[in-house]
Amino acid sequence: SHSLYCAGVIAIAEINEAMTSGDAEKTLSALLLPTAKLQGVNPDTAKHYHDVLLHTKDLICKVEDSYTHTVP
């Protein structure tokens, strides 16, 4: 159980690092890692995955930033 959790955390870190690189192919490679445990990832839509993940990450950061500035 602990090793599965660690593998998942490592996969998330790899995906985040790939997204930050700005390279859609690196993001695709990270999504295809066995530790990510994702199924049905289509290599033809690598740029779309990359763009959607970056947009979602940006939205989450904005919400977190807004929340931290409104809570005393």
GROMACS .gro file of C-alpha atoms in nm:
model
   72
    1SER     CA    1   0.000   0.000   0.000
    2HIS     CA    2   0.277   0.243   0.096
    3SER     CA    3   0.479   0.156  -0.215
    4LEU     CA    4   0.172   0.211  -0.436
    5TYR     CA    5   0.120   0.551  -0.275
    6CYS     CA    6   0.485   0.643  -0.332
    7ALA     CA    7   0.466   0.530  -0.696
    8GLY     CA    8   0.158   0.748  -0.745
    9VAL     CA    9   0.328   1.049  -0.589
   10ILE     CA   10   0.632   0.996  -0.811
   11ALA     CA   11   0.408   0.970  -1.119
   12ILE     CA   12   0.233   1.297  -1.028
   13ALA     CA   13   0.570   1.467  -0.979
   14GLU     CA   14   0.686   1.339  -1.319
   15ILE     CA   15   0.369   1.467  -1.488
   16ASN     CA   16   0.400   1.809  -1.319
   17GLU     CA   17   0.766   1.836  -1.418
   18ALA     CA   18   0.683   1.745  -1.777
   19MET     CA   19   0.402   2.003  -1.789
   20THR     CA   20   0.633   2.272  -1.655
   21SER     CA   21   0.883   2.193  -1.931
   22GLY     CA   22   0.630   2.315  -2.187
   23ASP     CA   23   0.689   2.006  -2.401
   24ALA     CA   24   0.371   1.816  -2.488
   25GLU     CA   25   0.571   1.504  -2.578
   26LYS     CA   26   0.731   1.498  -2.232
   27THR     CA   27   0.385   1.531  -2.078
   28LEU     CA   28   0.265   1.240  -2.292
   29SER     CA   29   0.563   1.029  -2.184
   30ALA     CA   30   0.486   1.101  -1.819
   31LEU     CA   31   0.118   1.014  -1.867
   32LEU     CA   32   0.222   0.683  -2.024
   33LEU     CA   33   0.444   0.581  -1.731
   34PRO     CA   34   0.322   0.256  -1.573
   35THR     CA   35   0.327   0.425  -1.231
   36ALA     CA   36   0.067   0.678  -1.353
   37LYS     CA   37  -0.176   0.385  -1.395
   38LEU     CA   38  -0.368   0.567  -1.670
   39GLN     CA   39  -0.549   0.375  -1.941
   40GLY     CA   40  -0.658   0.485  -2.285
   41VAL     CA   41  -0.402   0.763  -2.325
   42ASN     CA   42  -0.398   0.849  -2.695
   43PRO     CA   43  -0.059   0.969  -2.825
   44ASP     CA   44  -0.233   1.157  -3.109
   45THR     CA   45  -0.380   1.400  -2.857
   46ALA     CA   46  -0.060   1.475  -2.662
   47LYS     CA   47  -0.088   1.851  -2.718
   48HIS     CA   48  -0.450   1.850  -2.602
   49TYR     CA   49  -0.364   1.661  -2.280
   50HIS     CA   50  -0.078   1.903  -2.216
   51ASP     CA   51  -0.294   2.213  -2.274
   52VAL     CA   52  -0.585   2.086  -2.062
   53LEU     CA   53  -0.357   1.985  -1.776
   54LEU     CA   54  -0.179   2.322  -1.779
   55HIS     CA   55  -0.511   2.507  -1.787
   56THR     CA   56  -0.648   2.298  -1.500
   57LYS     CA   57  -0.332   2.350  -1.295
   58ASP     CA   58  -0.359   2.725  -1.356
   59LEU     CA   59  -0.723   2.728  -1.240
   60ILE     CA   60  -0.637   2.531  -0.925
   61CYS     CA   61  -0.355   2.771  -0.844
   62LYS     CA   62  -0.587   3.070  -0.890
   63VAL     CA   63  -0.851   2.918  -0.661
   64GLU     CA   64  -0.590   2.830  -0.397
   65ASP     CA   65  -0.438   3.177  -0.421
   66SER     CA   66  -0.782   3.338  -0.388
   67TYR     CA   67  -0.866   3.115  -0.091
   68THR     CA   68  -0.542   3.187   0.096
   69HIS     CA   69  -0.598   3.562   0.059
   70THR     CA   70  -0.955   3.552   0.192
   71VAL     CA   71  -0.911   3.326   0.494
   72PRO     CA   72  -0.773   3.503   0.804
   0.00000   0.00000   0.00000
